Coordinates of C-alpha atoms and ligand atoms in Angstrom, one line a residue:
X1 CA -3.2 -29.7 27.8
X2 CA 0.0 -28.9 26.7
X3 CA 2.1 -26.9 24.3
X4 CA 5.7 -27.2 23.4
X5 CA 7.5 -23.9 22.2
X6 CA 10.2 -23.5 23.9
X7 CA 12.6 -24.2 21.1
X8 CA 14.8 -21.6 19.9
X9 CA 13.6 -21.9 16.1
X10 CA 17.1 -21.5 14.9
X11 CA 16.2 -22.5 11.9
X12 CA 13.8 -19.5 11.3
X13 CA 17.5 -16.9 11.9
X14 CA 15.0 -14.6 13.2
X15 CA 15.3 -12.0 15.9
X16 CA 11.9 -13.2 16.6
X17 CA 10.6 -16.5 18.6
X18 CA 9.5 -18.5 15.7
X19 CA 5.6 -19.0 17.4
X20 CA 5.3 -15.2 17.3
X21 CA 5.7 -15.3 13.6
X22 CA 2.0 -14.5 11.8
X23 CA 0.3 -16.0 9.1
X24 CA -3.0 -15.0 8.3
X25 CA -2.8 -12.2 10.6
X26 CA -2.3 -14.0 13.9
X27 CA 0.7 -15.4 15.7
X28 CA 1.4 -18.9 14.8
X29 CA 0.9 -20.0 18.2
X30 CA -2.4 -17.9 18.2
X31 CA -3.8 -20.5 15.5
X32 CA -2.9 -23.6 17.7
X33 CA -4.4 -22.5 20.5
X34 CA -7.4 -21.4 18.6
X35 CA -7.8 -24.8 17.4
X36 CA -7.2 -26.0 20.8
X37 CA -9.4 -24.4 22.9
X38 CA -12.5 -25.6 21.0
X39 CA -11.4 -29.2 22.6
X40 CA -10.3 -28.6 25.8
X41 CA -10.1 -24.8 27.2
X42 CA -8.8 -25.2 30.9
X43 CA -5.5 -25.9 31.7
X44 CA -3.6 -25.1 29.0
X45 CA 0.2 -24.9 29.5
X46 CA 2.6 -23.5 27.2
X47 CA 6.2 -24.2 27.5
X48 CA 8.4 -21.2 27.0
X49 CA 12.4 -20.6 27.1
X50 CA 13.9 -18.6 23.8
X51 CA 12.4 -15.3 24.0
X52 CA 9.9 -17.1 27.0
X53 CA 9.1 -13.3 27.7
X54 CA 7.9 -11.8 24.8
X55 CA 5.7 -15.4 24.1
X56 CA 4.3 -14.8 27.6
X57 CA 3.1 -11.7 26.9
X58 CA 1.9 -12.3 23.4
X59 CA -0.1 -15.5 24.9
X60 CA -1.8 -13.0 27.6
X61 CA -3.0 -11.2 24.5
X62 CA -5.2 -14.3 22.9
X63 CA -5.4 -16.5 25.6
X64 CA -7.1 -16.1 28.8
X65 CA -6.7 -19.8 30.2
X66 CA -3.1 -20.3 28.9
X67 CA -0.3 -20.7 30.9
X68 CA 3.2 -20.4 30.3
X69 CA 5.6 -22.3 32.2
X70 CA 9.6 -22.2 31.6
X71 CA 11.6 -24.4 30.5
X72 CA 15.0 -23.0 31.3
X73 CA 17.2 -25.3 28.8
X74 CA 16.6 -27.0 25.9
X75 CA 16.7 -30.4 27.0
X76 CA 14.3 -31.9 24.7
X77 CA 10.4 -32.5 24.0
X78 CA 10.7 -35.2 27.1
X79 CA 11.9 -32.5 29.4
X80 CA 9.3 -30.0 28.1
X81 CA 6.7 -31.9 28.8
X82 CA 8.1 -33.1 32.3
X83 CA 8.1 -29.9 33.4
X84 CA 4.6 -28.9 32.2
X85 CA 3.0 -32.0 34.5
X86 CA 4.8 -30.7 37.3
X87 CA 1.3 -29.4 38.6
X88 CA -1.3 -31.7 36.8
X89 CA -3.6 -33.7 38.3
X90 CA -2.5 -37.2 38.9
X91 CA -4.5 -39.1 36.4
X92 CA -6.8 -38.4 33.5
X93 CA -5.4 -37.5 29.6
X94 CA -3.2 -35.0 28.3
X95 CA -3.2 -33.7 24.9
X96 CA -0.1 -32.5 23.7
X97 CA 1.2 -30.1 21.1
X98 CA 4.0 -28.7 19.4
X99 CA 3.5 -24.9 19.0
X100 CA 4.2 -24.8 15.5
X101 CA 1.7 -26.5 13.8
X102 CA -1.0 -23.3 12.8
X103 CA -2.8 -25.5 10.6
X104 CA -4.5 -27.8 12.8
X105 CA -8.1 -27.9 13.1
X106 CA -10.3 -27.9 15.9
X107 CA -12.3 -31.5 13.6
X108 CA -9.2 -33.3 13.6
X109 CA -8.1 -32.9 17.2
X110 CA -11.8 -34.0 18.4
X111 CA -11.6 -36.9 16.6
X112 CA -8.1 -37.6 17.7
X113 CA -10.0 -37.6 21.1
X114 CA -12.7 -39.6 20.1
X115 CA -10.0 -42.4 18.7
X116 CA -8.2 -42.0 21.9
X117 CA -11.3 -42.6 23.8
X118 CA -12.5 -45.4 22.3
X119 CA -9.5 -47.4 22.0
X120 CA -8.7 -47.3 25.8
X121 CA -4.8 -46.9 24.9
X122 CA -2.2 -45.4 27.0
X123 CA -1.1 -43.1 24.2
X124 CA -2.8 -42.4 20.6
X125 CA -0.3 -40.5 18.2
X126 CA -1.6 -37.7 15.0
X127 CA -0.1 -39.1 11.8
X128 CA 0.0 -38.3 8.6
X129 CA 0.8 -39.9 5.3
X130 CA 3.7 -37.4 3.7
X131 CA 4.8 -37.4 0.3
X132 CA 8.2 -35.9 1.5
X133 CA 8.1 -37.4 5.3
X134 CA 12.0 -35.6 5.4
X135 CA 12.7 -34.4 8.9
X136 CA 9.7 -35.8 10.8
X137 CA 9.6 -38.6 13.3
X138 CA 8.9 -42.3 11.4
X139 CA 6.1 -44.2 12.7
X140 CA 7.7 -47.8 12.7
X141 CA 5.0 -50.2 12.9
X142 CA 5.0 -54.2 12.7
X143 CA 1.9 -56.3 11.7
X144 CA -0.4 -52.8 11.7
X145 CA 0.6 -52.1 15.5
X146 CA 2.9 -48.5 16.3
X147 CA 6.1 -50.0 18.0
X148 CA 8.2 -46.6 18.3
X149 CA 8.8 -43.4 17.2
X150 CA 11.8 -42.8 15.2
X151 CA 13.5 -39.4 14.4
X152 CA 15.0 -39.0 11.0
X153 CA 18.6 -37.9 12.3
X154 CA 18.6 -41.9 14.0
X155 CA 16.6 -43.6 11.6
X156 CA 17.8 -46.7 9.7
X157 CA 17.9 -46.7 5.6
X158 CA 14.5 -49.0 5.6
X159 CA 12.8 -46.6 8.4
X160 CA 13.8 -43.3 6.5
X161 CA 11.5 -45.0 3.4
X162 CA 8.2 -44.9 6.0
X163 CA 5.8 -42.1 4.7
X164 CA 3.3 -42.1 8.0
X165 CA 5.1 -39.3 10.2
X166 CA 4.9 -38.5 13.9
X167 CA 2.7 -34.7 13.7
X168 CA 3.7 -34.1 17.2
X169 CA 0.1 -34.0 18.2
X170 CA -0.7 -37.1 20.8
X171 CA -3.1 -38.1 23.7
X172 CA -1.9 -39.4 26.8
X173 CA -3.0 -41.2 30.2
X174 CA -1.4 -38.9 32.5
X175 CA -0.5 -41.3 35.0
X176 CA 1.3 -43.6 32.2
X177 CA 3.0 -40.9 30.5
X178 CA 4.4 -39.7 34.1
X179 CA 5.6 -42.7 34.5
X180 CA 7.3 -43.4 31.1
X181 CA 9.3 -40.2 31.2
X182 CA 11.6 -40.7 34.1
X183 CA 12.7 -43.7 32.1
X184 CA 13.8 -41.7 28.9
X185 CA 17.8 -41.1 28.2
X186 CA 19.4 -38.7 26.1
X187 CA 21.1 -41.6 23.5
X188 CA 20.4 -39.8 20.5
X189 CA 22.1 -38.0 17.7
X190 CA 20.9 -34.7 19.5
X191 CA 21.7 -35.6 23.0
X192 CA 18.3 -34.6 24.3
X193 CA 15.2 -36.2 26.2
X194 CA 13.2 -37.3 23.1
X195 CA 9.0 -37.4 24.1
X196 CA 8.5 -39.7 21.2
X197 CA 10.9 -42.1 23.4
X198 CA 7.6 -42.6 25.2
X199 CA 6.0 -44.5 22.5
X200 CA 8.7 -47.2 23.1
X201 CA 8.6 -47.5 26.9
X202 CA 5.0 -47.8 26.5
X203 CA 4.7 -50.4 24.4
X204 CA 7.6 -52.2 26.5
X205 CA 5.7 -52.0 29.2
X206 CA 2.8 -54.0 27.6
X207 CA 0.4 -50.9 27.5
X208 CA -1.5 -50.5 24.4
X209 CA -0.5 -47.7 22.2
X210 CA -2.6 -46.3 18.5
X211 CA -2.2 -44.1 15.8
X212 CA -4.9 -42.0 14.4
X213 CA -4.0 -40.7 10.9
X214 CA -5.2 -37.6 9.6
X215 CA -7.4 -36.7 5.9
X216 CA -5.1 -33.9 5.7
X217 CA -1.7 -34.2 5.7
X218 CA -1.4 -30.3 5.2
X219 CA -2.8 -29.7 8.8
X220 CA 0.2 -31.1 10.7
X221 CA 2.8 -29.3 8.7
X222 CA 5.4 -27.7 10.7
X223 CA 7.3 -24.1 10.1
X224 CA 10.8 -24.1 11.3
X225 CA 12.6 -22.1 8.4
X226 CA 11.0 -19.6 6.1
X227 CA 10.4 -21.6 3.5
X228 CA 7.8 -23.5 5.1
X229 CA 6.7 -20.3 6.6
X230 CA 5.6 -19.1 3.2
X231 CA 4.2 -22.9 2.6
X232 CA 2.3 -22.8 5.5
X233 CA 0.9 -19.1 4.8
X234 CA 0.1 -20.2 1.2
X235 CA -2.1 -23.2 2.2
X236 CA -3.7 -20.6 4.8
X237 CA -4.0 -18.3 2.8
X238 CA -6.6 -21.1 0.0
X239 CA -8.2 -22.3 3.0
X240 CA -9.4 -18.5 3.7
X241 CA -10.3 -17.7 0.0
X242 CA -11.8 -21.0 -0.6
X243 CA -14.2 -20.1 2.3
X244 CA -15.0 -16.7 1.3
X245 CA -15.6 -18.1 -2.5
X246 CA -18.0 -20.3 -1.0
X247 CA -19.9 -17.8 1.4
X248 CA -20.5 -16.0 -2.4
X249 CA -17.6 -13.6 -2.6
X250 CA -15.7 -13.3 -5.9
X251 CA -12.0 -13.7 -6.0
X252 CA -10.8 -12.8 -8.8
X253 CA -7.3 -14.5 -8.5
X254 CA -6.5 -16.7 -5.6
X255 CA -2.9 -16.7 -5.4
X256 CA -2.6 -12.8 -5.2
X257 CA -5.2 -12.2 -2.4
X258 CA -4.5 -12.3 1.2
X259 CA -7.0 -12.0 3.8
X260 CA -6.9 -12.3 7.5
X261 CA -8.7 -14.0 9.8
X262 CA -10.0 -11.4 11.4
X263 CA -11.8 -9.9 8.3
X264 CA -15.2 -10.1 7.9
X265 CA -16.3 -9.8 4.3
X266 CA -20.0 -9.9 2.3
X267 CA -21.0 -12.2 -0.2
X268 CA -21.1 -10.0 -3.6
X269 CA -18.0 -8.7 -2.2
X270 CA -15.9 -8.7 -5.9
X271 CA -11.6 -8.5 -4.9
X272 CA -9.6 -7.5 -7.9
X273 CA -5.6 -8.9 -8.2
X274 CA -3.1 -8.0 -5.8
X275 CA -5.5 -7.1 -3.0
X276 CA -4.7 -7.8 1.0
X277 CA -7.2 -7.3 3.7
X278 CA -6.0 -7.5 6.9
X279 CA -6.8 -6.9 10.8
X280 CA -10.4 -6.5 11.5
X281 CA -11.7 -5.5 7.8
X282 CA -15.2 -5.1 7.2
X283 CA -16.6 -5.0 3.9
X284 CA -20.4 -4.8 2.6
X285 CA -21.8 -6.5 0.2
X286 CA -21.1 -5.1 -3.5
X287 CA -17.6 -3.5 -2.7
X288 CA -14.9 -3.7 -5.5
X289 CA -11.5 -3.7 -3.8
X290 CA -8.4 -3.9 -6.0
X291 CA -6.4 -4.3 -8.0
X292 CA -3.6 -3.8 -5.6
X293 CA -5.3 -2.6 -2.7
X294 CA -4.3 -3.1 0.8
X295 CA -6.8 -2.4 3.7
X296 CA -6.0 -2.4 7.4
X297 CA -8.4 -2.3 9.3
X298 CA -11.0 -0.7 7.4
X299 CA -14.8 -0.7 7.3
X300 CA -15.9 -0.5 3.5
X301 CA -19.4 0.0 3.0
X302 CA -21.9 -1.3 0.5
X303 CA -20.7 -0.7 -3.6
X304 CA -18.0 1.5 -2.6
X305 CA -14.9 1.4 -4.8
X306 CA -11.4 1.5 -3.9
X307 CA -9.0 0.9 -6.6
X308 CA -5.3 0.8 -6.5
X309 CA -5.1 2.4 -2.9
X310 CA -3.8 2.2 0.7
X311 CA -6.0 2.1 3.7
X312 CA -5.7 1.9 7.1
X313 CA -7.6 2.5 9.8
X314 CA -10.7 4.6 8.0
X315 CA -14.3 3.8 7.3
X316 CA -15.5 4.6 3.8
X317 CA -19.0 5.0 3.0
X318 CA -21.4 3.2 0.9
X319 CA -20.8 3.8 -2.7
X320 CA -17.9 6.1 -2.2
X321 CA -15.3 5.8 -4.7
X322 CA -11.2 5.7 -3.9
X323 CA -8.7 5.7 -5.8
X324 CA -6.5 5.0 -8.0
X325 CA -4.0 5.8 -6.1
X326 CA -5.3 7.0 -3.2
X327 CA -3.4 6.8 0.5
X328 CA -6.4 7.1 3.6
X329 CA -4.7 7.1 7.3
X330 CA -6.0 6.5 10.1
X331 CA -9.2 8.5 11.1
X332 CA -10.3 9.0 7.7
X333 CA -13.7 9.1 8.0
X334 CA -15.8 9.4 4.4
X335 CA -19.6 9.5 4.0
X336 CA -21.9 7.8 1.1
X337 CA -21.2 8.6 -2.3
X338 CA -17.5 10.4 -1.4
X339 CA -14.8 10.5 -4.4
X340 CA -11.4 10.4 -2.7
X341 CA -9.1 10.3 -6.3
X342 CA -6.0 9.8 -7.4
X343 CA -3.2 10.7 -5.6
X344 CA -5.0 12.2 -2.4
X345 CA -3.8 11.5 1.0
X346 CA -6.0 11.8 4.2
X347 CA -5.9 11.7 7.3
X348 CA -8.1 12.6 10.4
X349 CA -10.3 13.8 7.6
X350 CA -14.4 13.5 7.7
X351 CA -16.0 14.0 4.3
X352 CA -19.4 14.5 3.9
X353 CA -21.8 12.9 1.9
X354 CA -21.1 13.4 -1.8
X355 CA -18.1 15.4 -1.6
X356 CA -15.1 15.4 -3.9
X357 CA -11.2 15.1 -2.9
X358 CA -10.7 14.4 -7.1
X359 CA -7.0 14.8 -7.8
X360 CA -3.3 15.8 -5.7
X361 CA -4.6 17.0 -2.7
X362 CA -3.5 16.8 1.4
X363 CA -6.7 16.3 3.5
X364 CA -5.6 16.3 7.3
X365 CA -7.0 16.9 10.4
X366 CA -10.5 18.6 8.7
X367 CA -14.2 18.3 8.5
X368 CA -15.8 18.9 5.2
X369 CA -19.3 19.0 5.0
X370 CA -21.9 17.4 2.4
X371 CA -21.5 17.9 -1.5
X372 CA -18.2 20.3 -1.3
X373 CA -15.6 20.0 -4.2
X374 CA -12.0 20.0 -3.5
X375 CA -10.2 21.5 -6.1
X376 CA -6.9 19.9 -7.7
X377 CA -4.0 20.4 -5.3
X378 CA -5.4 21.9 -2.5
X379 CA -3.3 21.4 0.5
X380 CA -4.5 21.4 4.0
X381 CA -2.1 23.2 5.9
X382 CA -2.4 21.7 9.2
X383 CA 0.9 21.5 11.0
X384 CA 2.6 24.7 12.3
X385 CA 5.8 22.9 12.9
X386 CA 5.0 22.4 16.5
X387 CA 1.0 21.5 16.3
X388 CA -1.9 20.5 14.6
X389 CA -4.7 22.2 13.9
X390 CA -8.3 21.8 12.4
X391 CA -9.7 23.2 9.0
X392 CA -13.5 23.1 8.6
X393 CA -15.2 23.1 5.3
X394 CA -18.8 23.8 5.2
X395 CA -21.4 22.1 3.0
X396 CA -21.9 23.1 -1.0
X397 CA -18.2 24.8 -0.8
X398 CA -16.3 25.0 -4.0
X399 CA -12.5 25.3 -2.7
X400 CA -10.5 26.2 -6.3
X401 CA -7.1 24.3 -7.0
X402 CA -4.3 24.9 -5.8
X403 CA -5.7 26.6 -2.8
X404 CA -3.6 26.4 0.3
X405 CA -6.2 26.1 3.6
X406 CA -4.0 27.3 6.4
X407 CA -5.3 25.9 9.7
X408 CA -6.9 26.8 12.1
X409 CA -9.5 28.0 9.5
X410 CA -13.2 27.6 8.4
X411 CA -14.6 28.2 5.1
X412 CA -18.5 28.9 5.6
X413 CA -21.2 27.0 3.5
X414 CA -21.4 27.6 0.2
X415 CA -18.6 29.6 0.6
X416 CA -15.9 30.0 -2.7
X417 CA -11.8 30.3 -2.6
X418 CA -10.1 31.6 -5.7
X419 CA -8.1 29.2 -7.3
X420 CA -4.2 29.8 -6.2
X421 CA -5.2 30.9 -3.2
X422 CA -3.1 30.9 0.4
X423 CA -6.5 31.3 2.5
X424 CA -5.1 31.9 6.4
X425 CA -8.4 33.9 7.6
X426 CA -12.1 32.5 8.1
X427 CA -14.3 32.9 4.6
X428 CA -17.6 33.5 5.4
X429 CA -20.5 31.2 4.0
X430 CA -21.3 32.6 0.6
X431 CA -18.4 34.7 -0.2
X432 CA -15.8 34.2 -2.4
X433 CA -12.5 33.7 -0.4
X434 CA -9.0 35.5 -2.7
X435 CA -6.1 35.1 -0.8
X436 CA -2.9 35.9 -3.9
X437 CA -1.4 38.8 -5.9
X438 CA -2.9 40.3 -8.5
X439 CA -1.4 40.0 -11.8
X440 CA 0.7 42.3 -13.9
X441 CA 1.4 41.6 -17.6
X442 CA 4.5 43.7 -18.6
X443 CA 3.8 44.0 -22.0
X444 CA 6.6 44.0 -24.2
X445 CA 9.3 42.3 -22.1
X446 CA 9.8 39.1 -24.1
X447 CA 10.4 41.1 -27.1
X448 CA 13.2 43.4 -25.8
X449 CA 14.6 41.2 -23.0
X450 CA 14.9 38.1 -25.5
X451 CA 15.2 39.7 -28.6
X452 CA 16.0 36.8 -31.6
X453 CA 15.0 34.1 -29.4
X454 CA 12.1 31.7 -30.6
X455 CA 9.1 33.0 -28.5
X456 CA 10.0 36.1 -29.5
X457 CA 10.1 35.3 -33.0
X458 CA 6.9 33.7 -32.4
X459 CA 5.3 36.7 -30.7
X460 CA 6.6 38.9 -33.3
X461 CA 4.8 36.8 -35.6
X462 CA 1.9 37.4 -34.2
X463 CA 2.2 41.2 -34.3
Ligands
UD1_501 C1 9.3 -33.1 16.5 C2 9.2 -34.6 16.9 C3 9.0 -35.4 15.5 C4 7.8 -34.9 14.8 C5 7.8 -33.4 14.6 C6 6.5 -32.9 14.1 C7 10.5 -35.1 18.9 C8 11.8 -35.6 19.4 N1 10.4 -35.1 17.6 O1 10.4 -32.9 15.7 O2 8.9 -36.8 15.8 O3 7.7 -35.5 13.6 O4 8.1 -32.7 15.9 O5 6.5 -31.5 13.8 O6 9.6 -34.7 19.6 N2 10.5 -27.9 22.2 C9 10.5 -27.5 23.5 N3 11.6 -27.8 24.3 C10 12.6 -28.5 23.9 C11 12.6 -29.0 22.5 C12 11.5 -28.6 21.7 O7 9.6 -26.8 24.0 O8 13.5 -28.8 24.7 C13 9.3 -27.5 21.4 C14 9.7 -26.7 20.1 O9 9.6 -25.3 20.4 C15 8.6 -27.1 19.1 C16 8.3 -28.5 19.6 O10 8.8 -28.7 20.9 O11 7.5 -26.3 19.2 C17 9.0 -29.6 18.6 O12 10.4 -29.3 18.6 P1 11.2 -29.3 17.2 O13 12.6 -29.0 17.5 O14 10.5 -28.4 16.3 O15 11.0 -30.8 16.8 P2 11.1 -31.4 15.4 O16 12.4 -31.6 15.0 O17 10.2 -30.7 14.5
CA502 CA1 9.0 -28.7 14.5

């Protein structure tokens, strides 16, 4: 089979080749060939040229089968597709695509083979009925029967009116098709070898040639700017939530939630507003995520809570509780029944079962043990300027706020700091860690140093 994307997406003004672009998670030419493999795996060429490196190595990412073959100019869909027979066998069918179409289904392209099949015809065409048909190839037909292919840019007034497009999705006989495209010319408002010319010469020729139309119109729409890149990523984007409603999660509002592909999510699952979920998510069953919570590849476990937060890369224990506010890097690692609160950043950070992070605190590169509590603004010192370096927190520790944990350190079990504290040597478990100055009241000073001024009115007062 083939796929066409070697176009240079101009349209798209990216720096990017437009089939690299994701939706959903996933390249846009990962979803085609998703969809495609589940009909025919082997032999599966992809026609590169703008940017034909960086597809080529994407497509080694996703696709072990595929092959990418290079189309040097742009000489049209005709060309591309010469080129990819160059080393096919000699007769058969070919199914070819256009690389960006991520909407497809796996359904519709089996039973564009099945049509294809059964009808016997030299060439069977994906349609769709459009309510805006602008820009695609017309299917002209006379008395029910597809006579050509027309391209919007040469159509007449009367063919521009014809809804049924061309989804560049067809089936071919190889032999036929081989045939057919050393007669195609470049006489078009483009100048370039036009595959839909085949249509023509077929039907000239007296082979048969069919249409198959599609339930869907949406799977066959296109991206080539960014406005039907956010279309496109929309209708993805209910076709995932519509799923997930249906395997018994609750989403709260549609419109605001994106979730990837890849995630995996539990019914009872409940996602708040504003939420995405991308890369390979896990979430158990009874997890609230949200409002406006994005997690990247996380695994959430059963009931926990994360509210208002950012995630990435960090597992978080059943019925822990995040947020709001809350930012958890990568290697954040909490255990059941964890609080991680507002304003607390992690990072290469295990907490133990039922400890507390509550409020304005650094947690990075440390291991805290079961039931601790983390005063307010405690700061993990862990970066010397040159390295890092580990803090250990036993269990049933009470660290007070505002202490400063200067790694490499280890505060015993059970073990106390003194609120204010700058603790840069070991505390033992059980003792009580004091690491500031003691304090000196000079009594007297307001009085003589601010003499008339309001708190020393107010002191005076008091006398
Ligand atoms: C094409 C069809 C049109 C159809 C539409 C469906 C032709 C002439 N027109 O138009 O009938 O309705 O798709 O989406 O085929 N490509 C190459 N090499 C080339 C030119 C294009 O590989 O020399 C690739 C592009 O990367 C793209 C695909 O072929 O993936 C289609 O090309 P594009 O320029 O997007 O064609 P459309 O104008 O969309
Ligand atoms: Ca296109």
């Amino acid at each position: 089979m083939i796929v066409l994307a070697a176009g240079e997406g101009t349209r798209m003004k990216s720096s990017l080749p437009k089939v690299l672009h994701k939706i959903s998670g996933r390249t846009i030419l990962e979803h085609l060939l998703n969809a495609v493999s589940e009909v025919e795996s082997k032999e599966v060429r992809v026609v590169v040229g703008a940017g034909s490196q960086e597809v080529t190595e994407a497509l080694s990412t996703f696709s072990k089968s595929a092959k990418s073959v290079l189309q040097e100019v742009r000489r049209g869909t005709g060309d591309a597709v010469r080129i990819a027979l160059a080393d096919s066998p000699a007769t058969g069918t070919v199914l070819v695509c256009a690389g960006d179409t991520p909407l497809l289904t796996s359904q519709t392209l089996k039973a564009l083979v099945e049509s294809h099949r059964e009808s016997g015809a030299a060439a069977t065409v994906l349609t769709a009925e459009l309510p805006d048909p602008f820009g695609y190839g017309r299917i002209v037909k006379a008395n029910g029967e597809l006579i050509s292919i027309v391209e919007e840019r040469d159509a007449d007034k009367d063919q521009r009116e014809i809804t049924e497009i061309n989804s560049g999705v067809y089936l071919f006989d190889i032999a036929a098709l081989r045939d057919s495209l050393t007669k195609l010319d470049k006489k078009n408002s483009q100048g370039e070898e036009y595959l839909t010319d085949v249509i023509g010469i077929l039907r000239e020729a007296g082979k048969s040639v069919g249409t198959y139309l599609t339930e869907d119109f949406t799977e066959i729409l296109g991206i080539n700017d960014r406005s039907q890149l956010a279309d496109v990523s929309a209708l993805l984007r209910d076709r995932i939530n519509e799923a997930l409603m249906l395997s018994g999660v609750t989403i709260v509002d549609s419109a605001s939630t994106w979730i990837d592909l890849n995630a995996e999510i539990e019914a009872d699952v409940r996602i708040e507003p504003g939420t995405s979920i991308q890369g390979k998510s896990k979430i158990k069953a009874g997890a609230v995520i949200g409002p406006r919570t994005t997690l990247v590849d996380c695994e959430v476990g059963a009931a926990a809570q994360i509210i208002e937060s950012h995630c990435e890369s960090s597992k978080i224990g059943n019925q822990a509780k995040v947020g709001p506010y809350a930012h958890l890097r990568s290697g954040t690692v909490l255990a059941g029944d964890v609080k991680v609160g507002s304003f607390v950043e992690t990072k290469n950070a295990h907490v133990g079962e039922g400890s507390k992070v509550p409020h304005l605190s650094y947690v990075g590169d440390a291991e805290i043990g079961k039931e601790t509590n983390i005063g307010a603004a405690t700061i993990f010192v862990n970066y010397d300027g040159v390295e890092k370096h580990q803090t250990k927190v036993g269990d049933h520790v009470r660290i007070g706020s505002d202490s400063m944990l200067i790694a490499p350190v280890t505060i015993g079990d059970g073990a106390y700091t003194a609120a204010g504290s700058v603790i840069n040597e070991d505390v033992p478990p059980g003792a009580l860690g004091i690491g500031r100055a003691r304090q000196v009241n000079i009594l007297g000073w307001v009085l003589k140093k601010r003499k008339g001024s309001k708190s020393a009115n107010a002191a005076e007062e008091k006398k």
